[in-house]
Amino acid sequence: MGSDEDSNFFKTWIRSKYAKTIRGKKSGASPGDFEVVGDSYHRWLMDRKEEVPLSNSDDFSNLITESLPYYVDLYVQIKLAERTATDDLPHVYYNGARGLTLQAMVILSSVRKDDTQTVAAKKIRAISFYLDYLATVRILNGKENTYDNIRDIIFDIAKQVRDLPLADLKSKLHQLIVAEKDQLDSIKLATYDKLKRQDLLHLLSRLTDELEDCMELGTSVGFAAYIDRTKNDKTFDVEHLLPNAFEKVNEELKAASQSPFASKSEFEIVRNSIGGLILLPRGRNRSMKDMDYTVKLARYSNENILAQTLTPSFYLNQPNWTKFSQTSGIFSDHIPIANAAAIALRSEFYFALAKQIWSVDQLDECFN
């Protein structure tokens, strides 16, 4: 961990448990607790010690010997889980991969020192799931999750969940999801040119990883590998199903007795839509980008599972897919020709996967 992590902890802890205000949006607005803690957390603590409370020597002793060690351990647990994927705290890692640095503040806010380990673990899982959901619907609706863009929202959430009992936390997170204006169905309108490349890569990696998990594949690549940007030609990049060749694609569609694209603008919209995108290792992405879709298709059968679902061979003698499809109600079929209708259906398939990943049922599972 970084050399400044000790001061980051104190800022996070004070903001999570005691801060009440944040600077208003009007020009010249005075700094709130959030900003004062960021500038001089030790001064804030001494000036406001009655709110902690730190009224006598016993209070100071309890803080140093009990409260602080507990929250330091919790903070370290979160920070480590943000960097390394674990089965018990997957959404903490997903949020860390997004750079959602304020995650720890919300988790510390919700967890009480007297919570059992079981209760604390459920709170961590639930809070991190909700933040992952929030970050996802925001990027799908054209909003960035940078520190400055999301700081006020995350701080407000931290205040709302502060020290809540487990049942109340569950109700609160349900309420927040229901009240959220940004919706998951915007994924069907997501495009290559509207999403930041990092956000698009994260999204496609999550969809692919979900399929791998549900299909119980023994040869899974895994989310961490999909987003790893240090693997040279094996680094995964976003692949367009259609080459950037309007006239050539239309000729291929006509030859297959399919309706061509009416205009270049329609072609570009469909080509860049979420349903027209998958992940491929960089080396193969570069070598295949100018190929006709029908030529690429045969090669997709040897790629990751999201690419394989485009091919007819994937659906032959595939009991795991049949079981998953019947259980989840999620349908997909091979795409022999990548026309507008097929890519629109592909977008619906991605939406169905997204609904499974970020469903309220998954939130409820965090409390079980």
GROMACS .gro file of N, CA and C in nm, residues 131 153 231:
model
    9
  131LEU      N    1  -2.277  -0.012  -0.527
  131LEU     CA    2  -2.189   0.085  -0.592
  131LEU      C    3  -2.152   0.040  -0.733
  153ILE      N    4  -2.243   1.244  -0.467
  153ILE     CA    5  -2.340   1.134  -0.465
  153ILE      C    6  -2.295   1.026  -0.368
  231LYS      N    7  -0.045  -0.736  -2.122
  231LYS     CA    8  -0.016  -0.867  -2.181
  231LYS      C    9   0.025  -0.860  -2.328
   0.00000   0.00000   0.00000
